[in-house]
mmCIF file of C-alpha atoms in Angstrom:
data_model
loop_
_atom_site.group_PDB
_atom_site.id
_atom_site.type_symbol
_atom_site.label_atom_id
_atom_site.label_comp_id
_atom_site.label_asym_id
_atom_site.label_seq_id
_atom_site.Cartn_x
_atom_site.Cartn_y
_atom_site.Cartn_z
ATOM 1 C CA UNK N 26 -0.051 0.088 0.042
ATOM 2 C CA UNK N 27 1.295 3.428 -0.895
ATOM 3 C CA UNK N 28 1.755 6.215 1.607
ATOM 4 C CA UNK N 29 -1.317 8.483 1.903
ATOM 5 C CA UNK N 30 -1.436 11.620 -0.228
ATOM 6 C CA UNK N 31 -0.526 14.769 1.696
ATOM 7 C CA UNK N 32 -0.935 18.069 -0.160
ATOM 8 C CA UNK N 33 1.504 20.174 1.889
ATOM 9 C CA UNK N 34 3.435 19.938 5.065
ATOM 10 C CA UNK N 35 5.021 22.604 7.283
ATOM 11 C CA UNK N 36 7.947 20.816 8.636
ATOM 12 C CA UNK N 37 8.777 23.553 11.069
ATOM 13 C CA UNK N 38 5.487 23.054 12.758
ATOM 14 C CA UNK N 39 6.129 19.351 13.534
ATOM 15 C CA UNK N 40 7.721 18.652 16.833
ATOM 16 C CA UNK N 41 11.190 17.032 17.178
ATOM 17 C CA UNK N 42 10.861 13.548 18.754
ATOM 18 C CA UNK N 43 13.646 11.493 20.427
ATOM 19 C CA UNK N 44 15.192 8.772 18.231
ATOM 20 C CA UNK N 45 14.023 7.185 15.108
ATOM 21 C CA UNK N 46 10.922 5.056 14.777
ATOM 22 C CA UNK N 47 12.123 1.432 14.797
ATOM 23 C CA UNK N 48 14.304 2.106 17.795
ATOM 24 C CA UNK N 49 17.485 2.983 16.087
ATOM 25 C CA UNK N 50 19.585 6.013 17.107
ATOM 26 C CA UNK N 51 17.886 6.960 20.247
ATOM 27 C CA UNK N 52 20.473 9.766 20.686
ATOM 28 C CA UNK N 53 19.215 11.869 17.768
ATOM 29 C CA UNK N 54 16.021 13.825 17.242
ATOM 30 C CA UNK N 55 13.708 13.365 14.208
ATOM 31 C CA UNK N 56 10.599 14.474 12.415
ATOM 32 C CA UNK N 57 8.749 11.906 10.427
ATOM 33 C CA UNK N 58 7.541 13.759 7.182
ATOM 34 C CA UNK N 59 5.888 10.673 5.682
ATOM 35 C CA UNK N 60 5.608 6.949 6.405
ATOM 36 C CA UNK N 61 4.039 4.021 4.850
ATOM 37 C CA UNK N 62 2.564 2.088 7.681
ATOM 38 C CA UNK N 63 2.563 -1.364 5.985
ATOM 39 C CA UNK N 64 6.145 -1.283 4.527
ATOM 40 C CA UNK N 65 7.805 1.161 6.988
ATOM 41 C CA UNK N 66 9.519 3.148 4.275
ATOM 42 C CA UNK N 67 9.638 6.901 5.208
ATOM 43 C CA UNK N 68 10.963 10.443 4.662
ATOM 44 C CA UNK N 69 12.497 11.788 7.855
ATOM 45 C CA UNK N 70 14.441 14.816 9.097
ATOM 46 C CA UNK N 71 17.188 13.798 11.428
ATOM 47 C CA UNK N 72 18.889 16.278 13.767
ATOM 48 C CA UNK N 73 22.378 15.261 15.162
ATOM 49 C CA UNK N 74 23.442 17.429 18.029
ATOM 50 C CA UNK N 75 26.809 19.064 18.088
ATOM 51 C CA UNK N 76 29.413 16.748 19.457
ATOM 52 C CA UNK N 77 27.315 13.711 18.542
ATOM 53 C CA UNK N 78 29.383 10.576 18.256
ATOM 54 C CA UNK N 79 28.651 6.864 17.691
ATOM 55 C CA UNK N 80 31.677 4.901 18.573
ATOM 56 C CA UNK N 81 30.108 1.474 18.367
ATOM 57 C CA UNK N 82 29.506 -0.142 15.065
ATOM 58 C CA UNK N 83 25.996 0.100 13.557
ATOM 59 C CA UNK N 84 24.245 -1.482 10.560
ATOM 60 C CA UNK N 85 20.585 -0.895 9.717
ATOM 61 C CA UNK N 86 18.211 -3.330 8.167
ATOM 62 C CA UNK N 87 17.024 -0.548 5.695
ATOM 63 C CA UNK N 88 18.641 1.296 2.912
ATOM 64 C CA UNK N 89 19.476 4.795 4.016
ATOM 65 C CA UNK N 90 19.588 7.704 1.642
ATOM 66 C CA UNK N 91 20.366 11.271 2.969
ATOM 67 C CA UNK N 92 20.915 14.840 1.891
ATOM 68 C CA UNK N 93 22.639 17.185 4.359
ATOM 69 C CA UNK N 94 20.601 20.419 4.814
ATOM 70 C CA UNK N 95 22.839 21.879 7.560
ATOM 71 C CA UNK N 96 26.208 21.070 9.450
ATOM 72 C CA UNK N 97 28.393 18.100 9.006
ATOM 73 C CA UNK N 98 28.073 14.352 9.381
ATOM 74 C CA UNK N 99 31.220 12.093 9.271
ATOM 75 C CA UNK N 100 30.663 8.446 8.548
ATOM 76 C CA UNK N 101 33.684 5.951 8.381
ATOM 77 C CA UNK N 102 35.999 8.925 7.875
ATOM 78 C CA UNK N 103 33.969 10.494 5.101
ATOM 79 C CA UNK N 104 32.707 14.019 5.954
ATOM 80 C CA UNK N 105 29.295 15.088 4.448
ATOM 81 C CA UNK N 106 28.528 18.694 4.597
ATOM 82 C CA UNK N 107 25.665 21.088 3.420
ATOM 83 C CA UNK N 108 24.343 19.845 -0.006
ATOM 84 C CA UNK N 109 26.099 16.517 0.193
ATOM 85 C CA UNK N 110 24.263 13.319 -0.533
ATOM 86 C CA UNK N 111 24.810 9.785 0.475
ATOM 87 C CA UNK N 112 23.076 6.456 0.143
ATOM 88 C CA UNK N 113 23.939 3.356 2.104
ATOM 89 C CA UNK N 114 22.503 -0.174 1.379
ATOM 90 C CA UNK N 115 20.780 -2.104 4.052
ATOM 91 C CA UNK N 116 23.542 -3.759 6.139
ATOM 92 C CA UNK N 117 26.128 -1.062 5.448
ATOM 93 C CA UNK N 118 28.490 -1.015 8.382
ATOM 94 C CA UNK N 119 29.103 2.241 10.058
ATOM 95 C CA UNK N 120 32.154 1.560 12.058
ATOM 96 C CA UNK N 121 32.318 5.193 13.203
ATOM 97 C CA UNK N 122 29.952 8.168 12.961
ATOM 98 C CA UNK N 123 29.961 11.693 14.329
ATOM 99 C CA UNK N 124 29.087 15.201 13.885
ATOM 100 C CA UNK N 125 31.319 18.114 15.148
ATOM 101 C CA UNK N 126 28.920 21.089 14.567
ATOM 102 C CA UNK N 127 25.641 19.202 14.578
ATOM 103 C CA UNK N 128 23.606 18.224 11.459
ATOM 104 C CA UNK N 129 20.155 18.214 9.920
ATOM 105 C CA UNK N 130 19.702 15.569 7.198
ATOM 106 C CA UNK N 131 16.655 14.846 5.079
ATOM 107 C CA UNK N 132 16.762 11.120 5.203
ATOM 108 C CA UNK N 133 14.807 8.328 3.351
ATOM 109 C CA UNK N 134 14.519 4.772 4.422
ATOM 110 C CA UNK N 135 13.083 1.936 2.291
ATOM 111 C CA UNK N 136 11.920 0.063 5.339
ATOM 112 C CA UNK N 137 11.637 0.499 9.062
ATOM 113 C CA UNK N 138 15.239 1.399 10.239
ATOM 114 C CA UNK N 139 16.015 -1.349 12.710
ATOM 115 C CA UNK N 140 19.514 -1.995 13.943
ATOM 116 C CA UNK N 141 20.780 -5.169 12.533
ATOM 117 C CA UNK N 142 21.952 -7.941 14.777
ATOM 118 C CA UNK N 143 24.470 -8.983 12.200
ATOM 119 C CA UNK N 144 27.674 -7.090 12.697
ATOM 120 C CA UNK N 145 29.873 -9.590 10.823
ATOM 121 C CA UNK N 146 31.095 -6.825 8.422
ATOM 122 C CA UNK N 147 33.059 -5.136 11.121
#
Protein backbone atom coordinates (compact mmCIF):
# COMPACT_ATOMS: atom_id res chain seq x y z
CA UNK A 1 0.00 0.00 0.00
CA UNK A 2 1.32 3.44 -0.89
CA UNK A 3 1.73 6.28 1.56
CA UNK A 4 -1.36 8.48 1.86
CA UNK A 5 -1.39 11.64 -0.25
CA UNK A 6 -0.41 14.78 1.65
CA UNK A 7 -0.92 18.09 -0.12
CA UNK A 8 1.46 20.22 1.88
CA UNK A 9 3.43 19.90 5.08
CA UNK A 10 5.03 22.57 7.27
CA UNK A 11 7.99 20.69 8.70
CA UNK A 12 8.80 23.60 11.02
CA UNK A 13 5.44 23.02 12.75
CA UNK A 14 6.16 19.37 13.50
CA UNK A 15 7.73 18.66 16.90
CA UNK A 16 11.13 17.00 17.18
CA UNK A 17 10.87 13.55 18.74
CA UNK A 18 13.61 11.53 20.42
CA UNK A 19 15.23 8.81 18.30
CA UNK A 20 14.00 7.18 15.11
CA UNK A 21 10.95 5.02 14.68
CA UNK A 22 12.07 1.39 14.74
CA UNK A 23 14.27 2.04 17.77
CA UNK A 24 17.52 3.01 16.04
CA UNK A 25 19.60 6.01 17.08
CA UNK A 26 17.91 6.96 20.32
CA UNK A 27 20.48 9.77 20.73
CA UNK A 28 19.19 11.91 17.82
CA UNK A 29 15.97 13.83 17.20
CA UNK A 30 13.67 13.30 14.23
CA UNK A 31 10.58 14.56 12.43
CA UNK A 32 8.74 11.95 10.38
CA UNK A 33 7.50 13.69 7.23
CA UNK A 34 5.82 10.65 5.70
CA UNK A 35 5.66 6.94 6.39
CA UNK A 36 4.11 3.89 4.79
CA UNK A 37 2.57 2.10 7.76
CA UNK A 38 2.59 -1.29 6.04
CA UNK A 39 6.13 -1.34 4.58
CA UNK A 40 7.83 1.14 6.92
CA UNK A 41 9.50 3.24 4.22
CA UNK A 42 9.69 6.89 5.15
CA UNK A 43 10.92 10.44 4.72
CA UNK A 44 12.45 11.82 7.91
CA UNK A 45 14.38 14.87 9.10
CA UNK A 46 17.14 13.78 11.48
CA UNK A 47 18.91 16.23 13.80
CA UNK A 48 22.30 15.13 15.12
CA UNK A 49 23.41 17.40 18.01
CA UNK A 50 26.80 19.14 18.02
CA UNK A 51 29.41 16.76 19.37
CA UNK A 52 27.28 13.69 18.57
CA UNK A 53 29.35 10.54 18.27
CA UNK A 54 28.62 6.87 17.72
CA UNK A 55 31.72 4.88 18.66
CA UNK A 56 30.06 1.46 18.39
CA UNK A 57 29.53 -0.18 15.01
CA UNK A 58 26.01 0.06 13.61
CA UNK A 59 24.24 -1.41 10.60
CA UNK A 60 20.59 -0.84 9.74
CA UNK A 61 18.21 -3.33 8.18
CA UNK A 62 16.99 -0.59 5.79
CA UNK A 63 18.59 1.30 2.93
CA UNK A 64 19.42 4.84 4.10
CA UNK A 65 19.55 7.74 1.68
CA UNK A 66 20.31 11.23 2.96
CA UNK A 67 20.84 14.84 1.90
CA UNK A 68 22.60 17.19 4.33
CA UNK A 69 20.61 20.39 4.85
CA UNK A 70 22.92 21.92 7.46
CA UNK A 71 26.05 21.07 9.44
CA UNK A 72 28.34 18.07 9.08
CA UNK A 73 28.09 14.31 9.42
CA UNK A 74 31.15 12.06 9.29
CA UNK A 75 30.67 8.36 8.56
CA UNK A 76 33.64 5.97 8.37
CA UNK A 77 36.05 8.88 7.83
CA UNK A 78 34.02 10.53 5.02
CA UNK A 79 32.62 13.96 5.93
CA UNK A 80 29.31 15.07 4.44
CA UNK A 81 28.46 18.78 4.65
CA UNK A 82 25.65 21.02 3.39
CA UNK A 83 24.28 19.88 0.00
CA UNK A 84 26.09 16.51 0.15
CA UNK A 85 24.22 13.30 -0.65
CA UNK A 86 24.83 9.74 0.50
CA UNK A 87 23.13 6.39 0.06
CA UNK A 88 23.97 3.27 2.04
CA UNK A 89 22.46 -0.15 1.33
CA UNK A 90 20.77 -2.14 4.06
CA UNK A 91 23.45 -3.78 6.20
CA UNK A 92 26.08 -1.10 5.47
CA UNK A 93 28.46 -1.05 8.42
CA UNK A 94 29.02 2.30 10.09
CA UNK A 95 32.17 1.59 12.09
CA UNK A 96 32.30 5.21 13.26
CA UNK A 97 29.96 8.18 12.94
CA UNK A 98 30.01 11.68 14.41
CA UNK A 99 29.01 15.30 13.92
CA UNK A 100 31.31 18.07 15.14
CA UNK A 101 28.96 21.03 14.60
CA UNK A 102 25.61 19.21 14.52
CA UNK A 103 23.65 18.24 11.44
CA UNK A 104 20.17 18.23 9.96
CA UNK A 105 19.70 15.59 7.25
CA UNK A 106 16.71 14.84 5.06
CA UNK A 107 16.72 11.05 5.18
CA UNK A 108 14.80 8.35 3.34
CA UNK A 109 14.50 4.73 4.46
CA UNK A 110 13.13 1.93 2.25
CA UNK A 111 11.78 0.05 5.30
CA UNK A 112 11.68 0.48 9.07
CA UNK A 113 15.24 1.38 10.20
CA UNK A 114 16.00 -1.30 12.77
CA UNK A 115 19.49 -1.98 14.05
CA UNK A 116 20.84 -5.16 12.50
CA UNK A 117 21.95 -7.94 14.81
CA UNK A 118 24.50 -9.05 12.19
CA UNK A 119 27.69 -7.05 12.71
CA UNK A 120 29.89 -9.56 10.90
CA UNK A 121 31.09 -6.90 8.44
CA UNK A 122 33.12 -5.07 11.11
